[in-house]
mmCIF file of C-alpha atoms in Angstrom:
data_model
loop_
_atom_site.group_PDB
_atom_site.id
_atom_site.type_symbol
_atom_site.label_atom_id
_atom_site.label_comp_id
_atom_site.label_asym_id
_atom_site.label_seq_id
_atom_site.Cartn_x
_atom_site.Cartn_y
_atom_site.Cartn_z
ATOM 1 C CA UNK A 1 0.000 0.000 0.000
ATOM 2 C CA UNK A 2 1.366 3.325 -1.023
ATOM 3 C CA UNK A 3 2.088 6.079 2.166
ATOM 4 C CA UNK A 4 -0.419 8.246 0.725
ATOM 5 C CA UNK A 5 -3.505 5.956 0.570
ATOM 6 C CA UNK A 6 -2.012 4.454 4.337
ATOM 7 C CA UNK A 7 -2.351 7.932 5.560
ATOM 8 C CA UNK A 8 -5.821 8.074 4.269
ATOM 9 C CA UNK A 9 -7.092 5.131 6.387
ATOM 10 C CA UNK A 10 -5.549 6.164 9.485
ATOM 11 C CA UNK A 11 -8.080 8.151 10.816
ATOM 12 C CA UNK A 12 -10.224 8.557 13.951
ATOM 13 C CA UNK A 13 -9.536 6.016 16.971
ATOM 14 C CA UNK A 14 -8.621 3.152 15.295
ATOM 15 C CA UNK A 15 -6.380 4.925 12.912
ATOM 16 C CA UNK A 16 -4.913 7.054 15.847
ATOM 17 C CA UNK A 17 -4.458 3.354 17.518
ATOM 18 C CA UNK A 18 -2.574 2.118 14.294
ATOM 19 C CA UNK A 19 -0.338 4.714 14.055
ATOM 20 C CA UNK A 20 0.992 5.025 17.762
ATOM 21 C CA UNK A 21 1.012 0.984 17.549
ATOM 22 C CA UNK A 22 3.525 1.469 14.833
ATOM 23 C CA UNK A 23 6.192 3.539 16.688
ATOM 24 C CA UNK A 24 5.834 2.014 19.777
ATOM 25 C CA UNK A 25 5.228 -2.223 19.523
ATOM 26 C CA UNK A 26 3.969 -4.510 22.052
ATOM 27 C CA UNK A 27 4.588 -1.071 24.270
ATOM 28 C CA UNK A 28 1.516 0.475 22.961
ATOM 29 C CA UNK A 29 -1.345 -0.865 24.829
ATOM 30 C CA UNK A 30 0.422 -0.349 28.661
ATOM 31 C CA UNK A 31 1.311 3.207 27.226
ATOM 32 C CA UNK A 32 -2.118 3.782 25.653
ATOM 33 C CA UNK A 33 -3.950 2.660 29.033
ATOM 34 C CA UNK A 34 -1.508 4.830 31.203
ATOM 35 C CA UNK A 35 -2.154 7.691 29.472
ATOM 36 C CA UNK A 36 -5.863 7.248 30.136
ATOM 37 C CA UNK A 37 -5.542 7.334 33.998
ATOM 38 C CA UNK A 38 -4.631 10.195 35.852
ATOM 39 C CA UNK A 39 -1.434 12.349 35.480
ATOM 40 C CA UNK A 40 1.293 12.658 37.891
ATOM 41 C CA UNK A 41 0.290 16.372 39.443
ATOM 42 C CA UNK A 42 2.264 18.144 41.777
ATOM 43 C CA UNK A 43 2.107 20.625 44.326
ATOM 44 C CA UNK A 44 4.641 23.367 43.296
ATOM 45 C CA UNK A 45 3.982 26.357 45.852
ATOM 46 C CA UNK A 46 6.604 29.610 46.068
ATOM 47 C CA UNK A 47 6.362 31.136 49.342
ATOM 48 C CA UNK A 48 3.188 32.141 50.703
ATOM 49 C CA UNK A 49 1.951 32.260 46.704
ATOM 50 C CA UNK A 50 -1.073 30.025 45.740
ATOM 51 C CA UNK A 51 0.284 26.651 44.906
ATOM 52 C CA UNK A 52 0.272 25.430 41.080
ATOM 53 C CA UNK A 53 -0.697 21.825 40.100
ATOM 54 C CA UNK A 54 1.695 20.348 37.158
ATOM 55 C CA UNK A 55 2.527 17.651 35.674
ATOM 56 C CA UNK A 56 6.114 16.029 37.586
ATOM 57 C CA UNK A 57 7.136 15.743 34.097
ATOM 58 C CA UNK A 58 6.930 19.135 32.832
ATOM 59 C CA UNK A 59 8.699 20.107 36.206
ATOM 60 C CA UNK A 60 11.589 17.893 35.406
ATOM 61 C CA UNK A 61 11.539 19.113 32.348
ATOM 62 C CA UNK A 62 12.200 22.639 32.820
ATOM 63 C CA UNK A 63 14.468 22.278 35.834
ATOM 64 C CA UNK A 64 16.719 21.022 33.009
ATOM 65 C CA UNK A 65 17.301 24.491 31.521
ATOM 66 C CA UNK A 66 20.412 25.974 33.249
ATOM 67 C CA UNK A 67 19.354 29.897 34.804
ATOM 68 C CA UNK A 68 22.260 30.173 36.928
ATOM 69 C CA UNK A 69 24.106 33.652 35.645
ATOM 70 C CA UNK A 70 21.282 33.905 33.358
ATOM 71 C CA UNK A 71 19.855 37.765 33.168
ATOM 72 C CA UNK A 72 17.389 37.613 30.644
ATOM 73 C CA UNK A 73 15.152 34.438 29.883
ATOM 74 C CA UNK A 74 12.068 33.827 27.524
ATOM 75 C CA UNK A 75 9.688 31.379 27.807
ATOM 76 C CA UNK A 76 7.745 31.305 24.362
ATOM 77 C CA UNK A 77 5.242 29.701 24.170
ATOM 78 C CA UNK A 78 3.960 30.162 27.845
ATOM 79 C CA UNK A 79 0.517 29.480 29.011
ATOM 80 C CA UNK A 80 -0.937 28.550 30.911
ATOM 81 C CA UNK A 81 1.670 29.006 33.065
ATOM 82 C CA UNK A 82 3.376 26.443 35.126
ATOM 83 C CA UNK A 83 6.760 25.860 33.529
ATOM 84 C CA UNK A 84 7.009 29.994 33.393
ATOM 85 C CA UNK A 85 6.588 29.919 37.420
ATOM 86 C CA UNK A 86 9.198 26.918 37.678
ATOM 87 C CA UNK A 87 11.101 28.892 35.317
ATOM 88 C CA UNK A 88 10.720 32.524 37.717
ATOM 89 C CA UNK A 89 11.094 30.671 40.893
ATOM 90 C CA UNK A 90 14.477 29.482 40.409
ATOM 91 C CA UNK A 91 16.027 31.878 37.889
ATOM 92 C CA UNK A 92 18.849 34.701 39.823
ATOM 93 C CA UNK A 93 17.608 37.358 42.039
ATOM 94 C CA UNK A 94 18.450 39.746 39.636
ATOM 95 C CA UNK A 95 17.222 38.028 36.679
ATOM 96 C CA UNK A 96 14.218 38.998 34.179
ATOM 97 C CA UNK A 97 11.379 36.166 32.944
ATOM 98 C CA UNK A 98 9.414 37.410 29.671
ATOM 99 C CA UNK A 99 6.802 35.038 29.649
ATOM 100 C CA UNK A 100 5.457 35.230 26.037
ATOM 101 C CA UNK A 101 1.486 33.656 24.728
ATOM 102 C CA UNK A 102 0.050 33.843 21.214
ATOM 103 C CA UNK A 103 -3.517 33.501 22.567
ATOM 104 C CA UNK A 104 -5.151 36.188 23.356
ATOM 105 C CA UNK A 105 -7.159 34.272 25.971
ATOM 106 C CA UNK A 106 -4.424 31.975 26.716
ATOM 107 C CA UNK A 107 -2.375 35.230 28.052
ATOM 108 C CA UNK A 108 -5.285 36.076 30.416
ATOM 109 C CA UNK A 109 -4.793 32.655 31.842
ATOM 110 C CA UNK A 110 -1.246 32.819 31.761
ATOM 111 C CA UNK A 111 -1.228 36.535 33.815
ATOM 112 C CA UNK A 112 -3.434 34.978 36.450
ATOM 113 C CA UNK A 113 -1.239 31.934 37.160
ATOM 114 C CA UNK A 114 1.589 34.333 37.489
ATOM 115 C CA UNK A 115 -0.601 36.740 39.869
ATOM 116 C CA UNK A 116 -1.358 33.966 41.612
ATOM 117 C CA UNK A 117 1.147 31.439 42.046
ATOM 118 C CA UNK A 118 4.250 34.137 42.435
ATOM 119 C CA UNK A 119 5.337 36.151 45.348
ATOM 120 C CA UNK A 120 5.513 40.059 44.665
ATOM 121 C CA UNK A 121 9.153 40.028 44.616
ATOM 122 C CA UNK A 122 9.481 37.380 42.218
ATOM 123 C CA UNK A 123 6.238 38.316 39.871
ATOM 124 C CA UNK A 124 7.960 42.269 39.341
ATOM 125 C CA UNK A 125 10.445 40.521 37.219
ATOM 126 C CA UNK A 126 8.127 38.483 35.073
ATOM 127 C CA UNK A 127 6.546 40.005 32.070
ATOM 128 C CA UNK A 128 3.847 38.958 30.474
ATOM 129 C CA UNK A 129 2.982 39.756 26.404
ATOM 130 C CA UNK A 130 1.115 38.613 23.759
ATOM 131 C CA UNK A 131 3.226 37.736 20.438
ATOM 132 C CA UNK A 132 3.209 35.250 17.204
ATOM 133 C CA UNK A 133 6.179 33.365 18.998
ATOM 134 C CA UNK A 134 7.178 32.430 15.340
ATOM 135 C CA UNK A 135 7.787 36.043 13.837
ATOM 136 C CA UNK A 136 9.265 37.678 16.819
ATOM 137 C CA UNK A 137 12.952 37.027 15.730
ATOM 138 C CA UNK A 138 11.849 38.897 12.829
ATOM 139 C CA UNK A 139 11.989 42.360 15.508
ATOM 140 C CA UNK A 140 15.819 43.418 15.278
ATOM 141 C CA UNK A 141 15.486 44.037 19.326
ATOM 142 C CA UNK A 142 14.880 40.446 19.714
ATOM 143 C CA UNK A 143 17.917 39.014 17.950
ATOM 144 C CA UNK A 144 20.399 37.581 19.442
ATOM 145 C CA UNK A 145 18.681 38.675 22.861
ATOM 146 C CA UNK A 146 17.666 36.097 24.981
ATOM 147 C CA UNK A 147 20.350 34.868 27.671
ATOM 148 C CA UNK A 148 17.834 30.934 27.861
ATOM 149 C CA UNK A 149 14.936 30.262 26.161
ATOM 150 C CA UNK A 150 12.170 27.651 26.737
ATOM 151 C CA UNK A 151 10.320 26.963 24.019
ATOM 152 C CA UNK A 152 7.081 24.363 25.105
ATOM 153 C CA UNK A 153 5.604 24.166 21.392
ATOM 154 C CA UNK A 154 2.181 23.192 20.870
ATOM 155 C CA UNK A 155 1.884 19.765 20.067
ATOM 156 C CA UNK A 156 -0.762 16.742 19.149
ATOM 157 C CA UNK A 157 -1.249 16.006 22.919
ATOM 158 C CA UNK A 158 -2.231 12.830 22.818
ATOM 159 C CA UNK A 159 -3.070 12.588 26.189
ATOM 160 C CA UNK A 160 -5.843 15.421 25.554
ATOM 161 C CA UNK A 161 -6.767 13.425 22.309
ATOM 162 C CA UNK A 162 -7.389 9.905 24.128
ATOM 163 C CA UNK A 163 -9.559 11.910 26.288
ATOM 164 C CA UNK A 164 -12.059 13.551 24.171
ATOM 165 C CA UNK A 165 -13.993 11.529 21.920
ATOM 166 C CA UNK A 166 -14.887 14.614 19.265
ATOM 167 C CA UNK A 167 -10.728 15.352 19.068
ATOM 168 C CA UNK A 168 -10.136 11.276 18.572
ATOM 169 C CA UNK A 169 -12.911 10.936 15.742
ATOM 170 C CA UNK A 170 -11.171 13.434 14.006
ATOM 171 C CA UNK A 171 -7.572 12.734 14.475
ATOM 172 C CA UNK A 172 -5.225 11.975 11.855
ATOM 173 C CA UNK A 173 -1.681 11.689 10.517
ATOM 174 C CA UNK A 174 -1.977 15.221 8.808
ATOM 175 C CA UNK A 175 -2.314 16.684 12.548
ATOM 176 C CA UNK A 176 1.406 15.495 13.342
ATOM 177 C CA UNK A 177 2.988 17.209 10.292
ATOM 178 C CA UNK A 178 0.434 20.501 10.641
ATOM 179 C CA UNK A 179 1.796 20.658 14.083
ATOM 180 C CA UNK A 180 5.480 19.949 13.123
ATOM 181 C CA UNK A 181 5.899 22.305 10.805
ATOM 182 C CA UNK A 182 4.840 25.190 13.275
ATOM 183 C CA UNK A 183 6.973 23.360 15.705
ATOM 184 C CA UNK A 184 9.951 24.193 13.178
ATOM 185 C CA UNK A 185 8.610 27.516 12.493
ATOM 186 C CA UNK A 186 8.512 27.954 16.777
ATOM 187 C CA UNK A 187 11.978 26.505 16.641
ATOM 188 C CA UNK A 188 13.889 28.386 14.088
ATOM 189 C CA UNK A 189 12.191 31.534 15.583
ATOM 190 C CA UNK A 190 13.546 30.932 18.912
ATOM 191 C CA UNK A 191 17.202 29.897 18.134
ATOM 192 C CA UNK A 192 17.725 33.026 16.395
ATOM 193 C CA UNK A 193 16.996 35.025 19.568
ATOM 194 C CA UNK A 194 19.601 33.261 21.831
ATOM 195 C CA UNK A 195 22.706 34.876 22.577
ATOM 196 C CA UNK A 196 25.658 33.090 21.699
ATOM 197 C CA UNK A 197 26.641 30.509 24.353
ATOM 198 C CA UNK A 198 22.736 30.321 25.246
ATOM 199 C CA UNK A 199 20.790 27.461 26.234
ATOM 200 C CA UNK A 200 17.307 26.423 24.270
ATOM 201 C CA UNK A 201 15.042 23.870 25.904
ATOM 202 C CA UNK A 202 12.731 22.433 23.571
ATOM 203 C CA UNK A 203 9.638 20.580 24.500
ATOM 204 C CA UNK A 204 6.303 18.634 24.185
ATOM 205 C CA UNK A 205 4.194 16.641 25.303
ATOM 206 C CA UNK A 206 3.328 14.725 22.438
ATOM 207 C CA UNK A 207 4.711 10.712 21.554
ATOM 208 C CA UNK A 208 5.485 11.393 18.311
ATOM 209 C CA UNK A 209 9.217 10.985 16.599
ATOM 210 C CA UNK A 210 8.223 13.574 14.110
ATOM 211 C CA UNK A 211 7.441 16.165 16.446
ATOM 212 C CA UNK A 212 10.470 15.578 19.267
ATOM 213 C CA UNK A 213 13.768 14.594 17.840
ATOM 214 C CA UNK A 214 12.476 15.175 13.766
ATOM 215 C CA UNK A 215 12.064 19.096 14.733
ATOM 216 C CA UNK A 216 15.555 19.120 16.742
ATOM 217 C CA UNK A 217 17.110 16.899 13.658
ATOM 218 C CA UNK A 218 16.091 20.572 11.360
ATOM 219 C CA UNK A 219 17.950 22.597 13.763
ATOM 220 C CA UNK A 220 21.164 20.524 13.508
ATOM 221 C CA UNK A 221 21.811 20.545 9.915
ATOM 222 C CA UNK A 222 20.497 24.181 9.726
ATOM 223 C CA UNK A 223 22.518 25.736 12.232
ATOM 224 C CA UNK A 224 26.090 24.560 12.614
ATOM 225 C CA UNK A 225 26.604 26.248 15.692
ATOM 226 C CA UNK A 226 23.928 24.113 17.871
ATOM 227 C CA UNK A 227 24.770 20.936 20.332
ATOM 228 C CA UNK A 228 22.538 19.195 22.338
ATOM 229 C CA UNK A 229 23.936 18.459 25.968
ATOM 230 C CA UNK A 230 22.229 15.944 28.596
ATOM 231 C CA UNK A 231 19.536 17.653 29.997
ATOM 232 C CA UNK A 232 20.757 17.621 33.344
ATOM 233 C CA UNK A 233 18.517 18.420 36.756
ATOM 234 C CA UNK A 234 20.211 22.378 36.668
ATOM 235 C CA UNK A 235 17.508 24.068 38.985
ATOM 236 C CA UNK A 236 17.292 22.907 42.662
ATOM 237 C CA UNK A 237 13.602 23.397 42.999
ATOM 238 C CA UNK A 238 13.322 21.057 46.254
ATOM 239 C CA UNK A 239 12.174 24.233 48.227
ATOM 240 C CA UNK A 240 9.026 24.441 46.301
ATOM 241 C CA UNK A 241 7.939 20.764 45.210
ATOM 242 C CA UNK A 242 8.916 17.078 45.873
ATOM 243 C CA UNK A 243 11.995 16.733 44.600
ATOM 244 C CA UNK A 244 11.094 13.156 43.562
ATOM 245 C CA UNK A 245 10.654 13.680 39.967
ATOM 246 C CA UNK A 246 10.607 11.029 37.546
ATOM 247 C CA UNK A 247 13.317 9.696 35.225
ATOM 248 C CA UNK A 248 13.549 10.048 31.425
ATOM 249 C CA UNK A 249 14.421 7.915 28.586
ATOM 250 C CA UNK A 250 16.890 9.073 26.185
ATOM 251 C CA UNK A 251 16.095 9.692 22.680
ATOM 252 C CA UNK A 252 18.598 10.277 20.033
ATOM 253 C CA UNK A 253 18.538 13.999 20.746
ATOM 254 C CA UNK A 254 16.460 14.710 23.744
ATOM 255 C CA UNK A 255 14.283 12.700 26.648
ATOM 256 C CA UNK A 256 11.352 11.543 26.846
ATOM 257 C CA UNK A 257 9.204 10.660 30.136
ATOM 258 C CA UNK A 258 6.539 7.993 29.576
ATOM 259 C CA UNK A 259 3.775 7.323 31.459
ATOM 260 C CA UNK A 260 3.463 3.576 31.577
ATOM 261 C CA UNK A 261 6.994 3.570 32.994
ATOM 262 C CA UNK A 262 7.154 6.722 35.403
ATOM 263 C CA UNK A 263 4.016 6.491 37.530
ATOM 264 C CA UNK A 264 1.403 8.582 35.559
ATOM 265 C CA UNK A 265 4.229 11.306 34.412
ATOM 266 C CA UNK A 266 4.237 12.972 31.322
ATOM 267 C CA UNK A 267 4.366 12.092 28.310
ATOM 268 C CA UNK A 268 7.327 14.911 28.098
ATOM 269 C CA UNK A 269 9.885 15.319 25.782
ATOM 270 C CA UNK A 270 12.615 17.691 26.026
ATOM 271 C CA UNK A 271 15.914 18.971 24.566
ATOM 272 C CA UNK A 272 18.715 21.380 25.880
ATOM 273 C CA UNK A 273 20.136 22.624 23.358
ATOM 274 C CA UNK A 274 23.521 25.080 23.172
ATOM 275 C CA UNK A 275 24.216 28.020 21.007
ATOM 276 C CA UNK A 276 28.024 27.478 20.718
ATOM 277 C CA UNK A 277 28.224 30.801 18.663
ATOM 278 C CA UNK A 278 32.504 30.491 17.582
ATOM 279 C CA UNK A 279 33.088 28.326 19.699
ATOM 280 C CA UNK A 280 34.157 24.476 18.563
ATOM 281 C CA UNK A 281 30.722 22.634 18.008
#
């Protein structure tokens, strides 16, 4: 059968079933069931701040980006919030966070999490705006700007999917390569406003190779200058969550935490990625 008339059958449930099945084996069905229960959610409370519920995942994943001497970070794609007050929480007293959303609507979510979950003297260095995270490089002010930069890129979510029977009836392959090619776009965007000898953290939560490791494989043969490093536990954020967080398996370029082995966690893929600039790659 010819890729183009596969595609066409793999549609819906069963399709979305067939496809996942592929990439993952005899692993599919524990995966598919875990991601069905309940999430691994975690307290994550800074000072006498509202706590904020997340995913133990998504905290180990963006304890991984390295803030120490770090004076200005972005976070781009940022609602609805919880990696930006990870992010704000541990970055340098004397640090800014510029916690960016597309969404209009999204944003008002995001600002309330920050209101919220941050202490005054934490939330007066985090700013929040409302920008096409894909065209800002295009602003001269932006380039080369950004000390660290998380970028959590909207993804197929297939956690969300599994749980909504309207989103599963209409899933199919063409919402993986949709999605990856704005992932790119997100991508390209981002690496262009990193300072030389920066750190990127890419991310999603989707299961898909296309939309991990596939995006981060662009950004190696586009940009000669980028490395990806382990993505070592840089943030010590034991003072606002259990610092129990779950392990990752490695990928070719990033890490990915999986459900069906890590108690409920993710799934959560991430890459730290260096901007080596003249140095020796």
């Amino acid at each position: 059968m010819k890729q183009k008339e596969k595609s066409k059958k793999l549609v819906g449930e069963a399709g979305f079933d067939a496809y996942y099945r592929e990439i993952y084996g005899d692993r599919w069905e524990k995966l598919r069931n875990a991601l069905l229960e309940k999430a691994d959610s975690r307290e994550y409370k800074v000072g006498e701040a509202e706590p904020y519920f997340l995913d133990s995942g998504s905290i180990r994943c963006a304890v991984s980006l390295p803030l120490a001497g770090a004076k200005k970070i972005l976070d781009l794609c940022a609602a609805p919030g919880g990696k930006s007050i990870v992010l704000a929480s541990c970055m340098d007293e004397d640090a800014a966070l510029l916690s960016n959303e597309r969404s209009p609507e999204r944003k008002l979510r995001l600002v309330r999490s920050c209101d919220s979950c941050l202490p005054e003297s934490i939330r007066s260095r985090v700013e929040v705006i409302c920008k096409d995270g894909a065209k800002m490089c295009l602003s001269k002010e932006n380039e080369l700007h950004f000390d660290r930069i998380l970028l959590d890129a909207p993804c197929s979510s297939e956690r969300h999917v599994l749980s909504d029977p309207k989103y599963l009836s209409e899933w199919s392959p063409s919402r993986v390569r949709t999605l990856a090619v704005a992932q790119w776009s997100l991508l390209s965007s981002a690496y262009r406003m990193l300072k030389n000898g920066g750190y990127l953290l890419y991310s999603t939560c989707a299961l898909a190779h296309e939309e991990n490791d596939g995006v981060v494989a662009k950004l190696l043969k586009k940009f000669g200058d980028a490395k990806v490093l382990p993505p070592e536990i840089a943030s010590d954020a034991s003072a606002f969550c259990d610092s129990n967080l779950p392990d990752y398996e490695k990928t070719e370029f990033g890490a990915h935490v999986l459900p069906d082995l890590q108690n409920g966690a993710g799934p959560l893929y991430f890459c730290l990625i260096k901007k080596c600039g003249g140095e020796e790659v």
